[in-house]
Coordinates of C-alpha atoms in Angstrom, one line a residue:
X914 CA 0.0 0.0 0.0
X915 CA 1.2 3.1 -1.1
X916 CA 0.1 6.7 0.8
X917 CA 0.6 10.0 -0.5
X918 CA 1.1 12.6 2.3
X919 CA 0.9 16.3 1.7
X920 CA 3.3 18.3 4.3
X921 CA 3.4 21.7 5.3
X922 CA 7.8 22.1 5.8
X923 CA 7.6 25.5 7.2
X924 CA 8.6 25.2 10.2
X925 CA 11.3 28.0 10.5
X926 CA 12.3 27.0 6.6
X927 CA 11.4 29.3 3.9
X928 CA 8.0 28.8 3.0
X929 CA 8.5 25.1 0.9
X930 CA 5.5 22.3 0.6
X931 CA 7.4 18.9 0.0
X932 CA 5.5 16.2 -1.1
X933 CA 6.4 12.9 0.7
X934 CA 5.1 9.4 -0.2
X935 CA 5.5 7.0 2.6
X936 CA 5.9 3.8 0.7
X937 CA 4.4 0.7 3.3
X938 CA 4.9 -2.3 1.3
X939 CA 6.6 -5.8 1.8
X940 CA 10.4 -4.7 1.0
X941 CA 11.6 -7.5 -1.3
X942 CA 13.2 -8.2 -4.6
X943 CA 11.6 -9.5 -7.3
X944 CA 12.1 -13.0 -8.7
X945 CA 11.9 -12.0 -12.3
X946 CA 15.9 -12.4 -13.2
X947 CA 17.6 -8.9 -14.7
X948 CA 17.2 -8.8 -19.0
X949 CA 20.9 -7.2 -18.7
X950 CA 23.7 -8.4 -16.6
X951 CA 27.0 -7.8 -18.0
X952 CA 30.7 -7.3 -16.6
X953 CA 33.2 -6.4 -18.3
X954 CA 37.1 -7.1 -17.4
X955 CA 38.9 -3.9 -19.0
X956 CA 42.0 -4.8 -20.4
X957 CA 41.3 -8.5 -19.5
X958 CA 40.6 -11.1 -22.6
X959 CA 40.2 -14.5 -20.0
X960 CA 36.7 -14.4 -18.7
X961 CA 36.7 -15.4 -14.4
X962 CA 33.7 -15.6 -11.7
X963 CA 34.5 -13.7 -8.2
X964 CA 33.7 -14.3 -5.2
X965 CA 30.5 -13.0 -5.6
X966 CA 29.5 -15.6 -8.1
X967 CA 29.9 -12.8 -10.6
X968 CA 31.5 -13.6 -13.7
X969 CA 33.7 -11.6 -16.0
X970 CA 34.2 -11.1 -19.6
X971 CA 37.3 -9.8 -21.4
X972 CA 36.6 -6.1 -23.4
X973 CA 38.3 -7.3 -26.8
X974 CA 34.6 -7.6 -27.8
X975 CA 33.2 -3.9 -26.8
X976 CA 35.8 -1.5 -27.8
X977 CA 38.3 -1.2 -30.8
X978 CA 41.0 1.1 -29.2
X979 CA 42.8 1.7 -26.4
X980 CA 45.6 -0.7 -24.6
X981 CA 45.8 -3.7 -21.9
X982 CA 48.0 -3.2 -19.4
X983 CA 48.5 -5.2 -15.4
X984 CA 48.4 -4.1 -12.2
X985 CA 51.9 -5.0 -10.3
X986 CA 50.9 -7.5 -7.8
X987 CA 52.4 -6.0 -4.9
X988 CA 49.6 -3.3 -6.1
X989 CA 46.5 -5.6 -6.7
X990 CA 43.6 -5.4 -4.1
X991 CA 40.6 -6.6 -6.4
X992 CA 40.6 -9.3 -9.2
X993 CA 38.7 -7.2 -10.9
X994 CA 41.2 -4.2 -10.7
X995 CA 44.1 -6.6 -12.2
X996 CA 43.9 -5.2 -15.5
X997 CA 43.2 -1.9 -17.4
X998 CA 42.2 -0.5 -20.6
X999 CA 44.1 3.4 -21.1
X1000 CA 43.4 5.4 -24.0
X1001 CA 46.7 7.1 -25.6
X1002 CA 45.2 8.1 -28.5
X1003 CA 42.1 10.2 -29.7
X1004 CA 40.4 12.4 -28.2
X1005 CA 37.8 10.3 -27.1
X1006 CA 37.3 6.5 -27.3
X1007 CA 34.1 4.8 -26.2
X1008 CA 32.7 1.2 -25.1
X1009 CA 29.8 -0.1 -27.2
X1010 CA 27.1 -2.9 -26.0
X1011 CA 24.8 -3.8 -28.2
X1012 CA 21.4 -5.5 -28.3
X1013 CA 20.3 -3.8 -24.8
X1014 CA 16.2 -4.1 -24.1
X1015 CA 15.2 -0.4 -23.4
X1016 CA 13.9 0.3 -19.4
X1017 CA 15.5 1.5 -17.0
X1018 CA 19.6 0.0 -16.7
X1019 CA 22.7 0.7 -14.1
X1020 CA 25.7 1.4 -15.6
X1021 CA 28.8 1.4 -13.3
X1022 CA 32.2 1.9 -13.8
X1023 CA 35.0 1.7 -12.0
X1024 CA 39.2 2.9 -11.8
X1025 CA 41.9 1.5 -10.3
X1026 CA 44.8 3.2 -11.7
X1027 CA 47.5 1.2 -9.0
X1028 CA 50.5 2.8 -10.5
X1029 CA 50.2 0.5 -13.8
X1030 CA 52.9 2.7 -15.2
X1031 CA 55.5 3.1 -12.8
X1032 CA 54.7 7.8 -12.9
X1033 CA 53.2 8.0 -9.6
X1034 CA 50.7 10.4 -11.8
X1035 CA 47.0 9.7 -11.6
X1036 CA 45.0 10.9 -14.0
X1037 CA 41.8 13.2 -14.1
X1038 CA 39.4 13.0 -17.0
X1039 CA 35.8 12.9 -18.2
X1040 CA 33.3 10.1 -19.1
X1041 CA 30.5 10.0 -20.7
X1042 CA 27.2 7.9 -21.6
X1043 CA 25.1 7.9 -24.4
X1044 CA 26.3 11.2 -25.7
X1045 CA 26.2 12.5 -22.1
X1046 CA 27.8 13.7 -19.9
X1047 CA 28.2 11.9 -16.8
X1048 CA 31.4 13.5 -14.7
X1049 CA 35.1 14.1 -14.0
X1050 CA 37.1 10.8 -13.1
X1051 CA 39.9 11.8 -10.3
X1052 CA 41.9 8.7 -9.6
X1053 CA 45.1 8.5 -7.0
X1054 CA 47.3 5.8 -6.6
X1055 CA 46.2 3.8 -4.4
X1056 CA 42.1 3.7 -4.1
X1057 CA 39.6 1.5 -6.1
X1058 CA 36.9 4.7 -7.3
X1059 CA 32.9 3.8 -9.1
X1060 CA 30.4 5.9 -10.3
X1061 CA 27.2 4.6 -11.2
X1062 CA 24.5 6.3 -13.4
X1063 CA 20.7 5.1 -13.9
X1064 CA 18.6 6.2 -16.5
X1065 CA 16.0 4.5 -19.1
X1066 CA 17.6 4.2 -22.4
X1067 CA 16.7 5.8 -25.5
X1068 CA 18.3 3.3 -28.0
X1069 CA 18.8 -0.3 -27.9
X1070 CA 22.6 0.3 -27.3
X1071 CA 24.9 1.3 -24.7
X1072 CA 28.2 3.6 -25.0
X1073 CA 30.7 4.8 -22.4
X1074 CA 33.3 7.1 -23.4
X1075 CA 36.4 8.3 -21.7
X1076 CA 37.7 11.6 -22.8
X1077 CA 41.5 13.4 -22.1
X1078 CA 41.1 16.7 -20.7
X1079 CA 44.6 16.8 -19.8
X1080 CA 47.5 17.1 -21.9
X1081 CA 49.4 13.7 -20.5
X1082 CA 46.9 12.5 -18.4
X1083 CA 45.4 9.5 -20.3
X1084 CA 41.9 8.2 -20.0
X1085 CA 41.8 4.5 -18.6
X1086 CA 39.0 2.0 -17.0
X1087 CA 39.1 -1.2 -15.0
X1088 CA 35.9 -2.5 -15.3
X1089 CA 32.3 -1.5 -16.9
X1090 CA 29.0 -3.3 -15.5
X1091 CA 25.3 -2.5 -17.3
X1092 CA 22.2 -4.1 -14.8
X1093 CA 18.7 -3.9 -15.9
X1094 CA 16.3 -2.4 -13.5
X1095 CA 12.7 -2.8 -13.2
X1096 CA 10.4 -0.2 -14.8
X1097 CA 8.4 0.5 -11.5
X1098 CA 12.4 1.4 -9.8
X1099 CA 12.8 4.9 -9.3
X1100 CA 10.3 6.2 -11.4
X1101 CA 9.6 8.9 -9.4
X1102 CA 12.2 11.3 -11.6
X1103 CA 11.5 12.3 -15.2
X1104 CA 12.9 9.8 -17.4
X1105 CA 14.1 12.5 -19.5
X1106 CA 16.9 13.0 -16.6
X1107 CA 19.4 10.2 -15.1
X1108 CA 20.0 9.9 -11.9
X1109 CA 23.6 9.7 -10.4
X1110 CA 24.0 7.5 -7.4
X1111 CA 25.9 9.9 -4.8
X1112 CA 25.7 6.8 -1.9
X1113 CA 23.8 3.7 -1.4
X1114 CA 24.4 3.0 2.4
X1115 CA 23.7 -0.4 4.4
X1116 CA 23.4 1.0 8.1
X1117 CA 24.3 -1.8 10.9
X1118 CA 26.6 -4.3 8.1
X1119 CA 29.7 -4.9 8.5
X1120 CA 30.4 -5.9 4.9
X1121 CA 29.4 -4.5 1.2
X1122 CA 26.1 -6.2 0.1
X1123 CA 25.8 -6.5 -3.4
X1124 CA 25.1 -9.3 -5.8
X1125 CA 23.6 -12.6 -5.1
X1126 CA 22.1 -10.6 -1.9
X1127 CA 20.7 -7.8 -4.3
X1128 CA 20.0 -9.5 -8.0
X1129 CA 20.4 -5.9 -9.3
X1130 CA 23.7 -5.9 -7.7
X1131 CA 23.4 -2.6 -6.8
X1132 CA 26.7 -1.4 -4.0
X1133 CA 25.1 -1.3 -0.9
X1134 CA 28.4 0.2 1.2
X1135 CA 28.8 -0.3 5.4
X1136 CA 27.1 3.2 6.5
X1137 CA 28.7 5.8 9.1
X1138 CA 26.9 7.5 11.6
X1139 CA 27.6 9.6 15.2
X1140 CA 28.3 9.3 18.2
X1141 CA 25.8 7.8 20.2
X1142 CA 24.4 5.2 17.4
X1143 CA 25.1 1.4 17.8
X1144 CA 24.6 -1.0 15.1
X1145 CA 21.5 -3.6 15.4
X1146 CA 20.4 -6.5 13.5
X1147 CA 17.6 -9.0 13.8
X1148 CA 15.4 -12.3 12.7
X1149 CA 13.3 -10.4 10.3
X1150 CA 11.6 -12.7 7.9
X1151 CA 10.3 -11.7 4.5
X1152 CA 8.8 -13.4 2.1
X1153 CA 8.5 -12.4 -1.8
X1154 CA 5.8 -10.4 -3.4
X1155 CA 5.9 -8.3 -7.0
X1156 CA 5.4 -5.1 -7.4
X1157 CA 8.0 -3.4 -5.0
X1158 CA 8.6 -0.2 -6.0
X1159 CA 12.4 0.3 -5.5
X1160 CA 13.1 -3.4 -4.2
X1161 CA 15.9 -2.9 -1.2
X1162 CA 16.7 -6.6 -0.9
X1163 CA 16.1 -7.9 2.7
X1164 CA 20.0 -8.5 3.2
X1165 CA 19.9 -4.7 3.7
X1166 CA 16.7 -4.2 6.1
X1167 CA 17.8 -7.2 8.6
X1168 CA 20.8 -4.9 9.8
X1169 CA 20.1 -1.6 11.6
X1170 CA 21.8 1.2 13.3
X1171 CA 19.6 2.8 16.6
X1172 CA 20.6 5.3 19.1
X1173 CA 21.5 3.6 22.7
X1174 CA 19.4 5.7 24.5
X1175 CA 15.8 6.6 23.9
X1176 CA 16.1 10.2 24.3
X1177 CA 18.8 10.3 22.0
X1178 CA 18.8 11.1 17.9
X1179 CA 20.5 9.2 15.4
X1180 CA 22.7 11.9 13.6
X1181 CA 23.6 10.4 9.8
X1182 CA 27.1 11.7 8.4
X1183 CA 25.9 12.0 4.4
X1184 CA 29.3 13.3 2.8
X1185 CA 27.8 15.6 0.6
X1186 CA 30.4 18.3 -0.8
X1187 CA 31.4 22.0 0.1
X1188 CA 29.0 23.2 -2.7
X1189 CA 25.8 22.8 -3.5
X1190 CA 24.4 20.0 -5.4
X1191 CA 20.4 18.2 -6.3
X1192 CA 19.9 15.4 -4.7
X1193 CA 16.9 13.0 -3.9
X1194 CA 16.6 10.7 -1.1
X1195 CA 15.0 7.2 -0.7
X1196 CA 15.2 6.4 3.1
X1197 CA 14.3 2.5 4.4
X1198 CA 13.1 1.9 7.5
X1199 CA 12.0 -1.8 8.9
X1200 CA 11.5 -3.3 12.5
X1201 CA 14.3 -5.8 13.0
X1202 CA 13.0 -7.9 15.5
X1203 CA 9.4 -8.2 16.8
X1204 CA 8.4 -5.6 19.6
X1205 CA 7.3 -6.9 22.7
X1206 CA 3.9 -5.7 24.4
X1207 CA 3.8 -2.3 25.2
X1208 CA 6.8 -0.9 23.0
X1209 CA 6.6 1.2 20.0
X1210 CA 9.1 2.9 18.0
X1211 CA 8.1 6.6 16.1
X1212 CA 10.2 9.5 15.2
X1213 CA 10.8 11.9 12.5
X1214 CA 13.7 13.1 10.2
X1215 CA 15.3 16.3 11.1
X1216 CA 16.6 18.5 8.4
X1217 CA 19.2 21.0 10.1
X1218 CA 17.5 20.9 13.0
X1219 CA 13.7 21.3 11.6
X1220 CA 10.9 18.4 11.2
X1221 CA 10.9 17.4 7.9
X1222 CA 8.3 14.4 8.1
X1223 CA 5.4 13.1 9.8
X1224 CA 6.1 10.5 12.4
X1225 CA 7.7 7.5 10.9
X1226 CA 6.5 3.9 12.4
X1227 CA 9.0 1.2 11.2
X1228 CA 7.4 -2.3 10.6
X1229 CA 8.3 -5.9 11.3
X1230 CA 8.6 -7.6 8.0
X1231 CA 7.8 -4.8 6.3
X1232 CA 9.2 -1.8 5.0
X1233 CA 8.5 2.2 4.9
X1234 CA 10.1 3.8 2.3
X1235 CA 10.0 7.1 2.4
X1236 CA 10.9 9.2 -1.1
X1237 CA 11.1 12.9 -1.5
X1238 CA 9.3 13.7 -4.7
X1239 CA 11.0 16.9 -5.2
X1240 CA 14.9 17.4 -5.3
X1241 CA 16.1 19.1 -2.5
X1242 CA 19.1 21.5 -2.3
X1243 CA 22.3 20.1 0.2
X1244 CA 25.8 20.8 0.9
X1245 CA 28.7 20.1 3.7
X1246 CA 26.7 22.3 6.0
X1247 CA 23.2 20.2 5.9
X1248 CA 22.3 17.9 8.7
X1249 CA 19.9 15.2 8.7
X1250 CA 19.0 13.7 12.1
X1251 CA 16.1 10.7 13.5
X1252 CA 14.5 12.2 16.6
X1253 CA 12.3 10.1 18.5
X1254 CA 8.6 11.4 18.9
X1255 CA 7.1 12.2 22.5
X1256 CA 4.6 9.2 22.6
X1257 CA 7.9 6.8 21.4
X1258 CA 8.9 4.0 24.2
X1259 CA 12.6 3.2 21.9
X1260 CA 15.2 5.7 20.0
X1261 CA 14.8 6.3 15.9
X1262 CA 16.1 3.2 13.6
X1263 CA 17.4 3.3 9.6
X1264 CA 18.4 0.4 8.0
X1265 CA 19.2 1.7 4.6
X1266 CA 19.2 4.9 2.2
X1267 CA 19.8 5.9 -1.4
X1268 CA 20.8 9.4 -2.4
X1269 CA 20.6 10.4 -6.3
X1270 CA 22.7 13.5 -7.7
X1271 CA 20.4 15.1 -9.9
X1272 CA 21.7 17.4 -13.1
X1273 CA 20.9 20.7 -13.6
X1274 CA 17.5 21.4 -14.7
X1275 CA 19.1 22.0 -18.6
X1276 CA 21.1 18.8 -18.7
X1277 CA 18.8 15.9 -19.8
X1278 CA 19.1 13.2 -21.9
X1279 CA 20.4 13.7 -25.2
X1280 CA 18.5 12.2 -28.3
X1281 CA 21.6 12.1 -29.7
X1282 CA 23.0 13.1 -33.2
X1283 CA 19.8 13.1 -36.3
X1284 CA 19.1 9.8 -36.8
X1285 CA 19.4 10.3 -41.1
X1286 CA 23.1 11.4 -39.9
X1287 CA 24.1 8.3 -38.2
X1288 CA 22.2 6.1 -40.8
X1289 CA 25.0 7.9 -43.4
X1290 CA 27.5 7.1 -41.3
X1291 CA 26.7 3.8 -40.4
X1292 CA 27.3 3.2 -44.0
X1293 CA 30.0 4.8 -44.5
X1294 CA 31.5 2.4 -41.1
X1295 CA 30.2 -0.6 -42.9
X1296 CA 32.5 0.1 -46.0
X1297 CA 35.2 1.0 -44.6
X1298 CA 36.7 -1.1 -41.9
X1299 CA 38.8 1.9 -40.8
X1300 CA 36.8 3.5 -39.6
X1301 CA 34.6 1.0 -37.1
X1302 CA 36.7 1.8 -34.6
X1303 CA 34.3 5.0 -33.3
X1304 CA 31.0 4.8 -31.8
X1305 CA 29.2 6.2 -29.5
X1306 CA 27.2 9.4 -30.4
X1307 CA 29.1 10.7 -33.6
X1308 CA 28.8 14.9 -32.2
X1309 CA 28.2 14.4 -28.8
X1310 CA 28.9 15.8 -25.9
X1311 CA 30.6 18.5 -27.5
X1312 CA 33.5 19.3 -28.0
X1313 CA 33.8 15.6 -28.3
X1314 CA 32.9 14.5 -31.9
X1315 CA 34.6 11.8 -34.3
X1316 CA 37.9 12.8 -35.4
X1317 CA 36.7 13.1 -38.9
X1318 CA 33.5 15.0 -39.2
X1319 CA 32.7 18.4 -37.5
X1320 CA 29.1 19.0 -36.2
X1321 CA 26.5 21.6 -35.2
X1322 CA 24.2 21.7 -32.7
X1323 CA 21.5 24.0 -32.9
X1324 CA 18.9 23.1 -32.9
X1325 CA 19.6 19.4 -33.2
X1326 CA 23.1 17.8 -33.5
X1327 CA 23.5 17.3 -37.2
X1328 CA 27.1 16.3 -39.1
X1329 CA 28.3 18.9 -41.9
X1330 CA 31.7 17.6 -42.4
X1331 CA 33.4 14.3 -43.5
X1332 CA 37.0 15.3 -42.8
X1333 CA 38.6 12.2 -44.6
X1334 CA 41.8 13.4 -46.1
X1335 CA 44.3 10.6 -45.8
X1336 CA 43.3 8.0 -44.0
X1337 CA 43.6 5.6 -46.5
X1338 CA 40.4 4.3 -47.6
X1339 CA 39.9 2.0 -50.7
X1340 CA 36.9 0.4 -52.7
X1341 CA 33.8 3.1 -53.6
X1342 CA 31.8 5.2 -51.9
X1343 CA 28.5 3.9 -50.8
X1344 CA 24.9 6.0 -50.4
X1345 CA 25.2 8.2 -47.4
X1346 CA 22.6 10.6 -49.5
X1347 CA 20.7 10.9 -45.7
X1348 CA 23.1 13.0 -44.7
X1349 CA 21.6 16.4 -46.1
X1350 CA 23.5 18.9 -43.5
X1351 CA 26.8 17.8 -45.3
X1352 CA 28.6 21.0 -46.0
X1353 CA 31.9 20.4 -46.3
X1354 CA 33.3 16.2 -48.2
X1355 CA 36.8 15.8 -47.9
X1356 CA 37.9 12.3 -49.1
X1357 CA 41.6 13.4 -51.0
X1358 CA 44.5 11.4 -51.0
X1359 CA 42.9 7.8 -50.4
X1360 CA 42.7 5.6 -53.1
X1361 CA 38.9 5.3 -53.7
X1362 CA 38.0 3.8 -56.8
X1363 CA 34.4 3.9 -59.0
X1364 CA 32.3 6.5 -60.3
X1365 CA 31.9 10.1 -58.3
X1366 CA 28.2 8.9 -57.2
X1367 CA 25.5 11.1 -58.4
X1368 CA 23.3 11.6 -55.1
X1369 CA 26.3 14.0 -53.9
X1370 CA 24.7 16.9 -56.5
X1371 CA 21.2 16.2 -54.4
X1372 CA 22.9 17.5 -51.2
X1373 CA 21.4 20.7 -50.3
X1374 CA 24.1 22.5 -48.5
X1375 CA 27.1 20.9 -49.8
X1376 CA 29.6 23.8 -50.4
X1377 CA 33.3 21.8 -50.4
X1378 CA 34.1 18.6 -52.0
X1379 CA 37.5 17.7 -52.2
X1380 CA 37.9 14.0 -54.5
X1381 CA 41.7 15.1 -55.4
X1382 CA 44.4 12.6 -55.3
X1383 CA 42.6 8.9 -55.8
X1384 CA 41.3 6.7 -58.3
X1385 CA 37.9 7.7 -59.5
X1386 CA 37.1 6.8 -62.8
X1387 CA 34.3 7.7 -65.6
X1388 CA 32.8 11.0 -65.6
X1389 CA 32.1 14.0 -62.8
X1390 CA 28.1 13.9 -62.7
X1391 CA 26.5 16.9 -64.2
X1392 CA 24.3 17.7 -60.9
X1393 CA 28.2 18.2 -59.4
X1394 CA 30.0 20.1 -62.4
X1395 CA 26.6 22.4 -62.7
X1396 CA 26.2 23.1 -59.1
X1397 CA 26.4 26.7 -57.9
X1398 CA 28.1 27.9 -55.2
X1399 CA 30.3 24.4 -55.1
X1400 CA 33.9 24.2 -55.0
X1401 CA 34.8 20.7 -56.5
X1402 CA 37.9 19.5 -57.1
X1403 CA 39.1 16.5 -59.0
X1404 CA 42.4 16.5 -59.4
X1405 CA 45.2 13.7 -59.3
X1406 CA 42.4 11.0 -60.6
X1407 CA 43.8 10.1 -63.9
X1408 CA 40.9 8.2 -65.3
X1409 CA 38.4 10.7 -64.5
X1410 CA 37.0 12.9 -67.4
X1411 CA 35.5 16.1 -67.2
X1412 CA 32.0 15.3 -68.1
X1413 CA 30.2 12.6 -70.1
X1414 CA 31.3 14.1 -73.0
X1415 CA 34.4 14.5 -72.9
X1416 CA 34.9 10.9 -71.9
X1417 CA 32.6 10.3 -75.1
X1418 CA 35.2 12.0 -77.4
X1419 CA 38.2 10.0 -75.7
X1420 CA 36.3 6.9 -76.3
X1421 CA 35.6 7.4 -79.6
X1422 CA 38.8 8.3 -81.0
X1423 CA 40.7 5.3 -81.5
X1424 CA 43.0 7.1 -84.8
X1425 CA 44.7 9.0 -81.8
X1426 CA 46.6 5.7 -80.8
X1427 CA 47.4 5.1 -84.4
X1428 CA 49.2 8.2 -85.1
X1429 CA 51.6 7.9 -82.5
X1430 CA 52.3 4.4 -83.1
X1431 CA 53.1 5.7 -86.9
X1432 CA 55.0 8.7 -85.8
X1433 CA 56.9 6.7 -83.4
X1434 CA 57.8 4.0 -86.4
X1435 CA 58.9 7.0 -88.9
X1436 CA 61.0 8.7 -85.6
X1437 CA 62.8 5.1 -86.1
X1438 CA 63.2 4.8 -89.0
X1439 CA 65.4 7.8 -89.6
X1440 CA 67.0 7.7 -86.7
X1441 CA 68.1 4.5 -88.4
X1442 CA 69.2 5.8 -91.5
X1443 CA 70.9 8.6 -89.7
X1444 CA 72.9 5.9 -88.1
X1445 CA 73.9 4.2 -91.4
X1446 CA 74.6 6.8 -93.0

């Protein structure tokens, strides 16, 4: 049962109503097994099952750049962390998993950087997912970092991309995990935004919980707390039922942290940064053991110092989950606290919570580059090996595009420029005609071969196209030699005519041949005679 409460909040606050749904409902997972589990290995090629029962595959299979290199064992803590991928070259290069159901997914990745290269020099840099933006890798020597987005995907793919915002400091990644999520999970949030997990605490565990105690395998991390708190745990029983909204599996709710006296709050240490960020909140609260006649446990959460619910009444077997439905505005300097009501006979009790960075209100989900744009290039990718190598969104997030093509972005990301010039293509051109924001075609010095196609003329804005220096053949289509305002050139192709009829004439003037072979036979013959004479 789910009940929507409407609270007044101003209670010395600025004058805020807060919506707050009080989620009472049997907190267990579901049995229905994830559509999308995968693990990936970076830098790895043998696959291997953890201790978690987890296993790993090698990334040879989702990305086309980059370099493997090993941990030094004196510098190994994880098996995971034994390898990397780092990126030396490009200014981005991405990770692409195919054949992903859309819904809602978890995508995690995670750094180790351990010193693999003997510099004592960490790198900082970007990463990115599904043309996004997702935030600023800072690694050190010596700790294992994660971030984890979820979102609900717009394609059928997945790509992560690292990008160099340092001269020197090169891009790398130890491993890259994508979980599918139930649609009813965290719907509360447009899905036009993602959410970034900021913590995912287990109060009262002494270990990380993760997968086979959450199928999701989300991180469920040991939680701090003040002084004053004890950790608690129970014999709390709880059976399955569907429909959960965000599923906390009951590893999680059997462990507890309480304040040893009843008069006492429970002060949580969140961690949140000097400035100010968005966040949302998903706090769990469940009875760990059954109370005995005459006891009952209600408080509320404090938000620097000031109620900021009703009375909250954990349940045996049960769960509360309480969810803020509007982001709220933290920092270093906010406080949350659990102080007991008046009527309460035993202190405040949290066994779990979730906290979600939010972007800002501009930064949602990209649709990504026009799909006629990536259609063209797609077939451009598929004849020409060369080039497989990039995916991910072709012009986004700026200013990270493909090396060869430039885009613009207003209103929509569209490509205008195939900047090709030496990169050593062969064979013809196939149809990329769908690509009618092409301004500028810059193919020279590869060795392409065939007839200039004739769907180029039909390009709208085409302004540059630059064929010189290969091996086209036959005649330059009319809808290309007629076009105004386009500078063409077609040099360095020696069987390339001018025009249809030019070729024609060539074609069908054999004599030419037989003159010179008849010049050159007189030019011997008195060269000859000169000789014997």
């Amino acid at each position: 049962m789910k009940i929507h409460i409407f609270l007044d909040t101003n209670l010395g606050m600025a004058s805020r109503w807060f919506l707050i749904s009080l989620v009472f409902s049997l907190c267990t997972i579901l049995s229905t097994s994830a559509d999308v589990f995968i693990s990936i290995d970076c830098g790895s090629s043998i696959p291997n099952r953890d201790e978690n029962g987890i296993t790993w595959v090698g990334d040879d299979k989702y990305v086309q750049s980059g370099e493997s290199r090993s941990i030094k064992p004196l510098n190994s803590r994880f098996s995971v962390a034994d390898t990397l991928r780092v990126f030396t070259t490009r200014n981005k290069n991405c990770y692409h998993i195919d054949s992903v159901k859309k819904g809602r997914v978890l995508v995690r990745a995670s750094f180790y950087y351990g010193n693999y290269d003997g510099k004592s020099f960490p790198p900082t840099f970007d990463i990115h997912f599904d043309g996004n933006f997702w935030t600023t890798v800072h690694t050190s020597n010596t700790e294992f970092y994660y971030y984890e987005v979820t979102y609900v995907l717009k394609r059928e793919s997945i790509s992560v991309c690292l990008a160099q915002t340092k001269p020197g400091q090169f891009p790398f990644i130890s491993a890259l995990e994508v979980r599918s999520l139930e649609s009813s999970m965290y719907n509360y949030v447009n899905d036009s935004y993602p959410l970034l997990v900021w913590k995912r605490v287990a109060f009262g565990s002494n270990k990380v919980l993760r997968y086979q105690d959450d199928p999701y395998d989300r991180l469920w991390n040991i939680g701090g707390y003040g002084n004053g708190s004890i950790p608690v745990s129970g014999d709390s029983i709880f059976t399955q039922r569907p429909h959960v909204m965000d599923n906390p599996p009951p590893a999680v709710l059997r462990n507890a942290i309480t304040a040893k006296t009843l008069n006492t709050s429970v002060e949580l240490l969140m961690g949140f940064p000097s400035y100010e960020i968005n966040v949302f909140i998903n706090w769990y609260f469940s009875e760990v053991t059954r109370l005995g006649p005459g006891q009952n446990r209600s408080f509320r959460i404090f938000k620097d110092n000031e109620s900021y619910s009703e009375p909250i009444i954990p349940l045996y077997g049960d769960c509360v989950e309480m969810i803020l439905d509007s982001a709220i505005a933290v920092s270093s300097n906010t406080t949350f606290s659990l102080v007991p009501t008046n009527v309460s006979t035993l202190p405040p009790l949290i066994n779990a919570l979730e906290i979600f960075q939010l972007p800002e209100p501009d930064d949602k989900l990209t649709d990504g580059t026009n799909k006629k744009d990536v259609e063209g290039l797609a077939s451009l990718q598929e004849r020409f090996k060369l080039l497989q190598s990039w995916t991910s969104d072709p012009c986004l997030p700026a200013p990270y595009t493909w090396d060869w093509i430039k885009c613009s972005l207003d209103p929509i990301p569209r490509v205008t420029a195939l900047l090709l010039n030496g990169y050593g293509l062969s064979g013809s051109l196939p149809d990329f005609s769908s690509m009618d924001a092409l301004q500028t075609i810059d193919v020279q010095n590869n060795s392409l071969q065939g007839p200039i196609p004739d769907f180029l003329g039909t390009l709208p804005n085409l302004k540059i196209l630059n064929f010189a220096d290969n091996q086209f053949n036959g005649s330059v289509p009319a809808s290309l030699s007629t076009k105004k305002g386009l500078n063409l050139t077609v040099s360095g192709n020696p069987g390339l005519c001018a025009s249809d009829e030019t070729c024609h004439i060539s074609a069908a003037s054999p004599t030419n041949d037989k003159k010179k072979n008849i010049l050159e036979l007189l030019f011997a013959a008195i060269t000859a005679s000169i000789f014997v004479l």
